[in-house]
mmCIF file of N, CA and C in Angstrom:
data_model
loop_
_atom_site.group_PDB
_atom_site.id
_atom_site.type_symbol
_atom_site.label_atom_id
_atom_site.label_comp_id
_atom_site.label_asym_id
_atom_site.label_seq_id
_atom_site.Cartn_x
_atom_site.Cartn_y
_atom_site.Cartn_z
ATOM 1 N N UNK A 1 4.945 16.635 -6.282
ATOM 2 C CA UNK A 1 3.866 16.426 -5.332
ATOM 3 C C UNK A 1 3.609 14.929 -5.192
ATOM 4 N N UNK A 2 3.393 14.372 -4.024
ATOM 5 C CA UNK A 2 3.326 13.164 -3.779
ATOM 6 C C UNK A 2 1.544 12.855 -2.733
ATOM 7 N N UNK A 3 0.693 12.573 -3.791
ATOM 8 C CA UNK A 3 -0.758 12.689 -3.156
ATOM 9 C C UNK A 3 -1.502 11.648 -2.722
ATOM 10 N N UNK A 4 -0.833 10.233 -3.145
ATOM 11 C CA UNK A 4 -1.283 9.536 -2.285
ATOM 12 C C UNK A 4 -0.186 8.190 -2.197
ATOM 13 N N UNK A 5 -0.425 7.375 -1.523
ATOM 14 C CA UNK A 5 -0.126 6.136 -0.851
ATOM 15 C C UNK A 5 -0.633 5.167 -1.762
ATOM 16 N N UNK A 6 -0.097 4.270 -2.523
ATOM 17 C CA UNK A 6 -0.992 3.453 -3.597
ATOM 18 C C UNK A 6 -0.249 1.919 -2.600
ATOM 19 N N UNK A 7 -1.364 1.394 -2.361
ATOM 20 C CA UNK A 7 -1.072 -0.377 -1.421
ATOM 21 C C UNK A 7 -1.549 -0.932 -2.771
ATOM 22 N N UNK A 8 -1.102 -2.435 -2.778
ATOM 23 C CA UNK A 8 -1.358 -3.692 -3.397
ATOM 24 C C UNK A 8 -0.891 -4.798 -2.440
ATOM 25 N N UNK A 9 -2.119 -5.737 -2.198
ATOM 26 C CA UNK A 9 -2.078 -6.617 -1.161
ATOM 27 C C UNK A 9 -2.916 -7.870 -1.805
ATOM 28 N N UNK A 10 -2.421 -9.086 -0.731
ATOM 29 C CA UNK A 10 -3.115 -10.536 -1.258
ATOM 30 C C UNK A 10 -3.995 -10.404 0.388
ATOM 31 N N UNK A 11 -5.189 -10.709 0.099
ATOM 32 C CA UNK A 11 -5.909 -10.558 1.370
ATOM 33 C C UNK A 11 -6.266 -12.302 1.455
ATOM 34 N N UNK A 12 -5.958 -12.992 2.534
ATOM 35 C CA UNK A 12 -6.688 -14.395 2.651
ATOM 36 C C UNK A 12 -8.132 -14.164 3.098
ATOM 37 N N UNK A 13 -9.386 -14.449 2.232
ATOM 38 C CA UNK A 13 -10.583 -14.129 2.608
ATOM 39 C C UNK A 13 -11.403 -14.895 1.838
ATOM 40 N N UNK A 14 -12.464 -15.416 2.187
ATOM 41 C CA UNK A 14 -13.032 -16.286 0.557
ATOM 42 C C UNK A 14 -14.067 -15.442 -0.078
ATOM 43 N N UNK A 15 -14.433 -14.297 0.161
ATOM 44 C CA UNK A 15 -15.602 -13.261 -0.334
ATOM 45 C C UNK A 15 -14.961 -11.679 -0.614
ATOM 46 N N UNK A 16 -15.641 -11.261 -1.564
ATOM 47 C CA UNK A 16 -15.521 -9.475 -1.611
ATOM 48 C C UNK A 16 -15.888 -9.058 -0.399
ATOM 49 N N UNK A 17 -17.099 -9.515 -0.124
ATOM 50 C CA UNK A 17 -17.678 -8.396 1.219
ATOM 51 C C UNK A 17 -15.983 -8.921 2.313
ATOM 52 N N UNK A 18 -15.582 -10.358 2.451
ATOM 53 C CA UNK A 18 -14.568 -10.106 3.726
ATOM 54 C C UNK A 18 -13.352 -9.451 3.068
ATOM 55 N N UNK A 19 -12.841 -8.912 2.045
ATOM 56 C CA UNK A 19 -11.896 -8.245 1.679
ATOM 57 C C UNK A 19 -12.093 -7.092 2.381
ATOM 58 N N UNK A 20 -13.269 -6.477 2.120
ATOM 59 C CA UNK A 20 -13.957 -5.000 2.346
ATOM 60 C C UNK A 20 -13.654 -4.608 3.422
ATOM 61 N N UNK A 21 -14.043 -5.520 4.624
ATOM 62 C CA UNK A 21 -13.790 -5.654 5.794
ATOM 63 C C UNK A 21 -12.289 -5.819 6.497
ATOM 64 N N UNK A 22 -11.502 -6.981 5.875
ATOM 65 C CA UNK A 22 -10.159 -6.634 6.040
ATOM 66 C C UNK A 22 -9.641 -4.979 5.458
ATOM 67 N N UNK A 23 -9.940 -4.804 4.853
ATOM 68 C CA UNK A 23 -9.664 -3.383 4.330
ATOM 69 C C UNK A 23 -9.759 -2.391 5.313
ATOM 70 N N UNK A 24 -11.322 -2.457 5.855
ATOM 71 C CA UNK A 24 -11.513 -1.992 6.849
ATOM 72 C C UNK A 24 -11.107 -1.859 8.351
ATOM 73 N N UNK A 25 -10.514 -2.949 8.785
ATOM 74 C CA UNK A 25 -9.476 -3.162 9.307
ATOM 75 C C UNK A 25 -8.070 -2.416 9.156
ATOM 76 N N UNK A 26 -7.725 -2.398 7.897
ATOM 77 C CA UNK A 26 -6.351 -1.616 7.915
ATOM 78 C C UNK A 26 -6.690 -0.366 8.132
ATOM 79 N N UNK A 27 -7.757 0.415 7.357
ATOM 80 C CA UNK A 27 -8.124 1.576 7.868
ATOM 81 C C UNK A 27 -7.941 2.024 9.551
ATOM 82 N N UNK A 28 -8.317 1.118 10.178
ATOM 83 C CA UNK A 28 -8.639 1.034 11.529
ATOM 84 C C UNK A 28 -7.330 0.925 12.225
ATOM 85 N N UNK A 29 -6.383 -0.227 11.710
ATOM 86 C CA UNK A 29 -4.798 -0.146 12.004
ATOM 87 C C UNK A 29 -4.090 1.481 11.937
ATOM 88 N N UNK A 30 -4.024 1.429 10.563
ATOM 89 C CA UNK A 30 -3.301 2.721 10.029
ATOM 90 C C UNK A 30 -3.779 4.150 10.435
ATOM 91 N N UNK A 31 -5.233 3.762 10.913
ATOM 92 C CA UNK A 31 -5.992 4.992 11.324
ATOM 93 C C UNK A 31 -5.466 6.361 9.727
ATOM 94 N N UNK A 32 -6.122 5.918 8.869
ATOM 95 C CA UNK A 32 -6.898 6.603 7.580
ATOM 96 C C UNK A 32 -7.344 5.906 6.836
ATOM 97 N N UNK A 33 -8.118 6.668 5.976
ATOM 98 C CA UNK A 33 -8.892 6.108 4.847
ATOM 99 C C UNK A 33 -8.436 5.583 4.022
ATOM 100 N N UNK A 34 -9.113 4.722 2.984
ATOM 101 C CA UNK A 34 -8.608 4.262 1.881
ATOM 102 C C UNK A 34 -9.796 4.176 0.896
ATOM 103 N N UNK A 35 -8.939 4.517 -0.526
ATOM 104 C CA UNK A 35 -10.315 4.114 -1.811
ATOM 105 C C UNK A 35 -10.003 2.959 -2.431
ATOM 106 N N UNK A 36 -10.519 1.973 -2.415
ATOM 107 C CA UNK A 36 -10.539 0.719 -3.095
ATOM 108 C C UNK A 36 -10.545 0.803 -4.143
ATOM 109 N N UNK A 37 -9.427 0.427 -5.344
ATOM 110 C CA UNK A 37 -9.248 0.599 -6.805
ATOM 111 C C UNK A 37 -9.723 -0.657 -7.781
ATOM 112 N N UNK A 38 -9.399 -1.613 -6.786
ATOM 113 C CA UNK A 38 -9.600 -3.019 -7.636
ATOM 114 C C UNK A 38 -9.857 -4.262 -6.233
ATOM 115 N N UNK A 39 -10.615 -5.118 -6.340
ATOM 116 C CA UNK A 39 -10.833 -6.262 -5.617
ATOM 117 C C UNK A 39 -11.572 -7.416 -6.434
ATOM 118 N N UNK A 40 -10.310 -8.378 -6.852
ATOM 119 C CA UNK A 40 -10.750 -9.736 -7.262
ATOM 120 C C UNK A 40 -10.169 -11.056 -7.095
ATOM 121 N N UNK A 41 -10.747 -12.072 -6.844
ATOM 122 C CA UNK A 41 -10.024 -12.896 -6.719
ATOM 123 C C UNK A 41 -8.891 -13.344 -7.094
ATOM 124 N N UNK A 42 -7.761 -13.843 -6.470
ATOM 125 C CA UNK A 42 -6.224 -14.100 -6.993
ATOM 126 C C UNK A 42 -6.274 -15.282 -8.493
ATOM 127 N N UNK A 43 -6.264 -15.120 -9.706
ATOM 128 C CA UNK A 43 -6.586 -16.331 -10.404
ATOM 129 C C UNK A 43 -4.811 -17.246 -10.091
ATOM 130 N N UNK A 44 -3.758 -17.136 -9.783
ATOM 131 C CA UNK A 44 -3.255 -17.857 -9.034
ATOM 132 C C UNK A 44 -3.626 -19.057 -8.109
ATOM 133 N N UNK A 45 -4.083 -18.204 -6.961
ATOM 134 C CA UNK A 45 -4.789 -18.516 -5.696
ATOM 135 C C UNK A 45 -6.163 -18.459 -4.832
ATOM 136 N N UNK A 46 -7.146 -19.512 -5.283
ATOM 137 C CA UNK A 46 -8.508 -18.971 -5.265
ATOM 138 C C UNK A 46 -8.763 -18.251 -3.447
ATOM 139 N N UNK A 47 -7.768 -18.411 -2.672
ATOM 140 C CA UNK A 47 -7.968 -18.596 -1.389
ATOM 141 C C UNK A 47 -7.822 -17.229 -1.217
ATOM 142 N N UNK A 48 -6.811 -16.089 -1.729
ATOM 143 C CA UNK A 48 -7.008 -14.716 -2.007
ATOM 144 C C UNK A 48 -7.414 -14.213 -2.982
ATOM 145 N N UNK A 49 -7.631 -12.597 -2.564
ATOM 146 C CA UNK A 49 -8.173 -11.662 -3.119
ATOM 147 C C UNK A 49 -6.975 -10.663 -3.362
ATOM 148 N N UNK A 50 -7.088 -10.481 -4.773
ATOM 149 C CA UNK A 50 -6.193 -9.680 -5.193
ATOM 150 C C UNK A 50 -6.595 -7.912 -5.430
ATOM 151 N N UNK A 51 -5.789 -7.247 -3.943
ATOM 152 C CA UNK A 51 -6.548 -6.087 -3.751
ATOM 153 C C UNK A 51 -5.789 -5.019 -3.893
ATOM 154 N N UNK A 52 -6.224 -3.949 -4.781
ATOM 155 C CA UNK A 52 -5.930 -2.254 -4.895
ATOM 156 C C UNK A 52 -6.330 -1.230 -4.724
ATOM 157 N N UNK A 53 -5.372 -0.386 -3.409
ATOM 158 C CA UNK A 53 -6.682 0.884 -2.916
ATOM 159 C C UNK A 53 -5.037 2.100 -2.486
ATOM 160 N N UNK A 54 -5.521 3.315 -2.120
ATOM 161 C CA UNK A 54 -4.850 4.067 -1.989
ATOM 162 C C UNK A 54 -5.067 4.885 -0.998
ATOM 163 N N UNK A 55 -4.222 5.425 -0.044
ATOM 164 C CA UNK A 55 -4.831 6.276 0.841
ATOM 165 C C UNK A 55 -4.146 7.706 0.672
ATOM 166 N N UNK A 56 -4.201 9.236 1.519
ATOM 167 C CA UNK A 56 -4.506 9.761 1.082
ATOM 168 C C UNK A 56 -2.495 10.296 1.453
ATOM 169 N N UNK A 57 -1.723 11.194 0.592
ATOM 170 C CA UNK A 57 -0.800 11.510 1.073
ATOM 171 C C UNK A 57 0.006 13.014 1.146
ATOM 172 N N UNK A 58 -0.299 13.512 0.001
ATOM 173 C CA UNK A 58 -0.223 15.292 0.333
ATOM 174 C C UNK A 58 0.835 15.539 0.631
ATOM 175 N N UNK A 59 2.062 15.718 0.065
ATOM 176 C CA UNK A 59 3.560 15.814 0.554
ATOM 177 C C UNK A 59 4.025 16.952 -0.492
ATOM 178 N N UNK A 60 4.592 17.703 -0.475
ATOM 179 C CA UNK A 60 5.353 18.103 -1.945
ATOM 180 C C UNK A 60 6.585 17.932 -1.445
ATOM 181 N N UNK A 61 7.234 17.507 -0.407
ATOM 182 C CA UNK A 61 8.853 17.423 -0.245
ATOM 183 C C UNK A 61 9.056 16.040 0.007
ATOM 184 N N UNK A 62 9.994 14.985 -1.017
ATOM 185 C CA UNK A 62 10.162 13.716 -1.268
ATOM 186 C C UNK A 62 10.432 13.029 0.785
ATOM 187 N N UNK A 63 11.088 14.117 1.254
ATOM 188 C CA UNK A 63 11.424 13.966 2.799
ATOM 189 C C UNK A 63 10.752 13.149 3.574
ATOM 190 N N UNK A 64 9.583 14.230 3.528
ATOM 191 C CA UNK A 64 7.687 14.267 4.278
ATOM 192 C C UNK A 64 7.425 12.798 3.935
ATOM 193 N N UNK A 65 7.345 13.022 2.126
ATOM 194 C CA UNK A 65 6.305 11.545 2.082
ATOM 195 C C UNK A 65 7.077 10.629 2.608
ATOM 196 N N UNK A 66 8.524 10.072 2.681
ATOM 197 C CA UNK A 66 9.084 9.020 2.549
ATOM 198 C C UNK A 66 8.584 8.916 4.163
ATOM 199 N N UNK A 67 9.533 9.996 5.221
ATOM 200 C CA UNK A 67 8.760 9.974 6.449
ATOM 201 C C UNK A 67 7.232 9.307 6.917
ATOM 202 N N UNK A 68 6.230 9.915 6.383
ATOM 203 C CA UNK A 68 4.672 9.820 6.406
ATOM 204 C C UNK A 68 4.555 8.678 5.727
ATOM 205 N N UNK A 69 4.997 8.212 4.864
ATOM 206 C CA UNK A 69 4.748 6.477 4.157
ATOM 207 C C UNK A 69 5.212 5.641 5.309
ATOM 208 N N UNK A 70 6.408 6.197 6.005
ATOM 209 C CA UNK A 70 7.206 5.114 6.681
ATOM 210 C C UNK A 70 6.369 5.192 8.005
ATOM 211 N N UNK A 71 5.676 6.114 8.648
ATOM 212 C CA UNK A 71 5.126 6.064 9.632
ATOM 213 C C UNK A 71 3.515 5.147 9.835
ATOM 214 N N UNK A 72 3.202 5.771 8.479
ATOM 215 C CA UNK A 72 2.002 4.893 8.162
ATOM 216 C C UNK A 72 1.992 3.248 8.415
ATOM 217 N N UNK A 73 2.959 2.922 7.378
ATOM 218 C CA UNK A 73 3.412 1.585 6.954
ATOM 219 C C UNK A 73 3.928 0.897 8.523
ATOM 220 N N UNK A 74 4.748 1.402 9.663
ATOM 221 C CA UNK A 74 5.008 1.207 10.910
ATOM 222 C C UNK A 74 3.723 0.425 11.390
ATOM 223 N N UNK A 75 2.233 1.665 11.169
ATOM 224 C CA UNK A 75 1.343 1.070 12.418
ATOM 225 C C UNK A 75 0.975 -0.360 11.996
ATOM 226 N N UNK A 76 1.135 -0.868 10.738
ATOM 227 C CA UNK A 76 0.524 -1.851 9.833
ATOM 228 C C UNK A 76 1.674 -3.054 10.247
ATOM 229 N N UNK A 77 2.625 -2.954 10.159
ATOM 230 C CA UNK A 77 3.918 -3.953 10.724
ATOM 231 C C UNK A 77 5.140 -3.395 10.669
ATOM 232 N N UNK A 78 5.779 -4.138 11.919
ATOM 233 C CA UNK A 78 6.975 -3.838 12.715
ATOM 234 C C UNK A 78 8.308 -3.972 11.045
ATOM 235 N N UNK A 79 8.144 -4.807 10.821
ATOM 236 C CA UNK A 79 9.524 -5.275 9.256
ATOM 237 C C UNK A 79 8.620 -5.000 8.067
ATOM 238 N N UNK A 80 9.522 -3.989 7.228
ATOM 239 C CA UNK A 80 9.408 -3.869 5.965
ATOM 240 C C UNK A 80 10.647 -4.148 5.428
ATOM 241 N N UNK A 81 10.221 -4.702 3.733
ATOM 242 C CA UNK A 81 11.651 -4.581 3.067
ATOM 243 C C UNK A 81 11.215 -3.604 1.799
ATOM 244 N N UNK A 82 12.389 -2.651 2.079
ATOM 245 C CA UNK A 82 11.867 -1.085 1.816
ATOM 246 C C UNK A 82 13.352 -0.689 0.344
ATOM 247 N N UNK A 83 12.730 -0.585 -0.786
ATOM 248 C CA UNK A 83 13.354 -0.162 -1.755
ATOM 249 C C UNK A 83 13.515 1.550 -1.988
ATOM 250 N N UNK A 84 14.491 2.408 -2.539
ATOM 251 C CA UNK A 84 14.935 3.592 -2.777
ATOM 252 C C UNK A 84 14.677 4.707 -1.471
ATOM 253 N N UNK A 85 14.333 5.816 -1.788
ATOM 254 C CA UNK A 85 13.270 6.284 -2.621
ATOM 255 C C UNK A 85 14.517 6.598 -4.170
ATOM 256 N N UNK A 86 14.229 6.127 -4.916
ATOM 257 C CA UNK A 86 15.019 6.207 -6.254
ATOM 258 C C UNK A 86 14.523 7.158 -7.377
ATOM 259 N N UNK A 87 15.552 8.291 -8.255
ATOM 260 C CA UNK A 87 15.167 8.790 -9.084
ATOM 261 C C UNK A 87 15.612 8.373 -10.460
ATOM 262 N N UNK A 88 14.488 8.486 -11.398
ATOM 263 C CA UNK A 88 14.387 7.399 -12.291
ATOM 264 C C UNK A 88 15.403 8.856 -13.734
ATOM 265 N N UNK A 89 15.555 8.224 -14.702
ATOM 266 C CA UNK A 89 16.324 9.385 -16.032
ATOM 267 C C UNK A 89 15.366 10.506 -16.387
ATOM 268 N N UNK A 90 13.157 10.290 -15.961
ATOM 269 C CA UNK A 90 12.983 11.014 -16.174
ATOM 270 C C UNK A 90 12.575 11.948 -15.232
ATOM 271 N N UNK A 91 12.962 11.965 -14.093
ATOM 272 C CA UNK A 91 13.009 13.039 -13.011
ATOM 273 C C UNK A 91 11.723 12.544 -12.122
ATOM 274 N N UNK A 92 11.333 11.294 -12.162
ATOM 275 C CA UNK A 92 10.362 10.750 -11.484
ATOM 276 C C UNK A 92 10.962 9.642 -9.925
ATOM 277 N N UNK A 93 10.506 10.328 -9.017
ATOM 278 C CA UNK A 93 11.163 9.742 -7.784
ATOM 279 C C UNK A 93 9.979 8.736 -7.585
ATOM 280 N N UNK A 94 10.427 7.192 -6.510
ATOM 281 C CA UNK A 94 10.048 6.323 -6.717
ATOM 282 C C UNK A 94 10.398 5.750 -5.300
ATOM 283 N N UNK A 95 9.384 5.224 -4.373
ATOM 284 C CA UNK A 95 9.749 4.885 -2.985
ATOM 285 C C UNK A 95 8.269 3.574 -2.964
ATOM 286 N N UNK A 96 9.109 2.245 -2.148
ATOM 287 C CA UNK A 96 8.349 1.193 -1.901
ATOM 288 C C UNK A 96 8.783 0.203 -1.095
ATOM 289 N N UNK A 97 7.805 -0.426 -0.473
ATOM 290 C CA UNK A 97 8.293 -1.284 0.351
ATOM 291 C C UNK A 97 7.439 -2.808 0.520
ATOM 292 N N UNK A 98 7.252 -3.913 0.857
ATOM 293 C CA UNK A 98 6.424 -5.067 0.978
ATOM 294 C C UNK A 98 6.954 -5.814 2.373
ATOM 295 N N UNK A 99 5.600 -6.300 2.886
ATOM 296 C CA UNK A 99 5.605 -7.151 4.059
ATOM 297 C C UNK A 99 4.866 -8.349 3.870
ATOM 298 N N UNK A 100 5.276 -9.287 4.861
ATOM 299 C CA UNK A 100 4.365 -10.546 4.454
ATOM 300 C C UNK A 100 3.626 -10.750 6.608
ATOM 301 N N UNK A 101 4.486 -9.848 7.448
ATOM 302 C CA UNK A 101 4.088 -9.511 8.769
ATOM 303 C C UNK A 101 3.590 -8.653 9.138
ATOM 304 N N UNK A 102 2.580 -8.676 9.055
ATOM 305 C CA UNK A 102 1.392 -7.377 8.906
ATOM 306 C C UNK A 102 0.598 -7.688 10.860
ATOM 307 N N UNK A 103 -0.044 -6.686 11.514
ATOM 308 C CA UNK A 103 -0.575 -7.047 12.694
ATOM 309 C C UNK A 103 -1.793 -7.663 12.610
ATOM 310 N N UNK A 104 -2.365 -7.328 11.071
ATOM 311 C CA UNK A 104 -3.672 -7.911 11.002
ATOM 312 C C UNK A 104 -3.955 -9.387 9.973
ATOM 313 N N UNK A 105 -4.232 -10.321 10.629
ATOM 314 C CA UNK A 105 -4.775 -10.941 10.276
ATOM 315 C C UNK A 105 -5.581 -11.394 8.955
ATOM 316 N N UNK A 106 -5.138 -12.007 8.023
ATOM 317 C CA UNK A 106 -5.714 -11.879 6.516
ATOM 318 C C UNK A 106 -4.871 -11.291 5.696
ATOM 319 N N UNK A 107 -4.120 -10.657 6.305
ATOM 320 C CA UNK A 107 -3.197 -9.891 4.956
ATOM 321 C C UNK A 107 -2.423 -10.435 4.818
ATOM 322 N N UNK A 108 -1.650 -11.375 3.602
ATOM 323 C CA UNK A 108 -1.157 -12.145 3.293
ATOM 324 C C UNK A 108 0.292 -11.455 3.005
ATOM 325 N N UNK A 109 0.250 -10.872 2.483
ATOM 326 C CA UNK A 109 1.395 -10.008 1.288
ATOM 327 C C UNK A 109 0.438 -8.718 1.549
ATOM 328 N N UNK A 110 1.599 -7.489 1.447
ATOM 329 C CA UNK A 110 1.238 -6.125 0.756
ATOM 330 C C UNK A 110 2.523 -5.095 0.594
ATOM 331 N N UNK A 111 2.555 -4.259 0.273
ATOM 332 C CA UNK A 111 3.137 -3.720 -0.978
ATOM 333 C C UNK A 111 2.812 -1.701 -0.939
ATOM 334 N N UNK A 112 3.491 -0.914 0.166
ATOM 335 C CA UNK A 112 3.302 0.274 -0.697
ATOM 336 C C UNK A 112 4.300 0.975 -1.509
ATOM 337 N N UNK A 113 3.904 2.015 -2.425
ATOM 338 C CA UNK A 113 4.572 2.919 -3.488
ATOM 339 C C UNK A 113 4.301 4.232 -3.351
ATOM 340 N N UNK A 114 4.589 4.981 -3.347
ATOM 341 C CA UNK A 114 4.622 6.347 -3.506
ATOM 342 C C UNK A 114 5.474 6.776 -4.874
ATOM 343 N N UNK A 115 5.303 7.519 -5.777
ATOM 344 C CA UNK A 115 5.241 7.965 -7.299
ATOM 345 C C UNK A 115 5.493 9.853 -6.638
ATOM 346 N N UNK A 116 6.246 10.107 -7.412
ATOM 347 C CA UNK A 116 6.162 11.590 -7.435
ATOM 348 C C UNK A 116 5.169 11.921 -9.250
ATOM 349 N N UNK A 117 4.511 12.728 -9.321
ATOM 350 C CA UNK A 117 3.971 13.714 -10.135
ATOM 351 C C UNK A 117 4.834 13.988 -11.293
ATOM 352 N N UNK A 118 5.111 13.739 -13.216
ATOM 353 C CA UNK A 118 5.852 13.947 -13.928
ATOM 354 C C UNK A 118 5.701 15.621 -13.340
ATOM 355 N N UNK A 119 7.044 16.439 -14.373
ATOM 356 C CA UNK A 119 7.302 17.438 -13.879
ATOM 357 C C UNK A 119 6.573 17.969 -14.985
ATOM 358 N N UNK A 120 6.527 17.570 -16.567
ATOM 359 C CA UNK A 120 6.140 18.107 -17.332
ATOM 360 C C UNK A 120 5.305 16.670 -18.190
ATOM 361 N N UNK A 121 3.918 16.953 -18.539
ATOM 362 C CA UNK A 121 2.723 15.999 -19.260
ATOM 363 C C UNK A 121 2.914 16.003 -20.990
#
């Protein structure tokens, strides 16, 4: 089962509240939601915000999600550079991609993954 969309992005913004808002923005791009996991400043780079949120993905066939990631990831920017989807020795499939040409404005870098579900805990 593949349930959500996990992003990691460098947002250029000098505040939490304008991260929030760029965030909000992608929502608005991608047209879905997202839950914000982490937002703090880049200690790298004080000029970004180093941001983690996930949106929502619901797949159980590796097909769907890779499809539905890739469609998602489309409305957000035209070029990705897009790794696997790869299965790892312990039966864990693994699909990702990063852009630095995003349509919106502020997003510096970002980054999605999709994780399949161990088979057994």
């Amino acid at each position: 089962m593949y349930k959500s969309i996990h992003w990691h992005a460098f947002f250029k913004v000098n505040t939490e509240e304008k991260a929030r808002k760029l965030l909000s923005r992608f929502e608005e791009v991608c047209e879905t939601n997202a839950v914000l996991l982490s937002c703090e400043r880049y200690w790298k780079d004080s000029a970004l915000y180093d941001v983690g949120f996930s949106t929502s993905l619901n797949k159980d066939d590796i097909s769907h999600a890779v499809f539905s990631t890739l469609v998602s990831a489309h409305k957000l920017a035209y070029e990705w550079q897009v790794t696997g989807p790869s299965n790892s020795e312990s039966g864990i499939w693994e699909f990702s991609g990063l852009t630095t040409k995003t349509k919106v404005t502020g997003i510096e870098w970002i980054q999605f993954r999709i994780v399949s579900e161990p088979l057994f805990n």
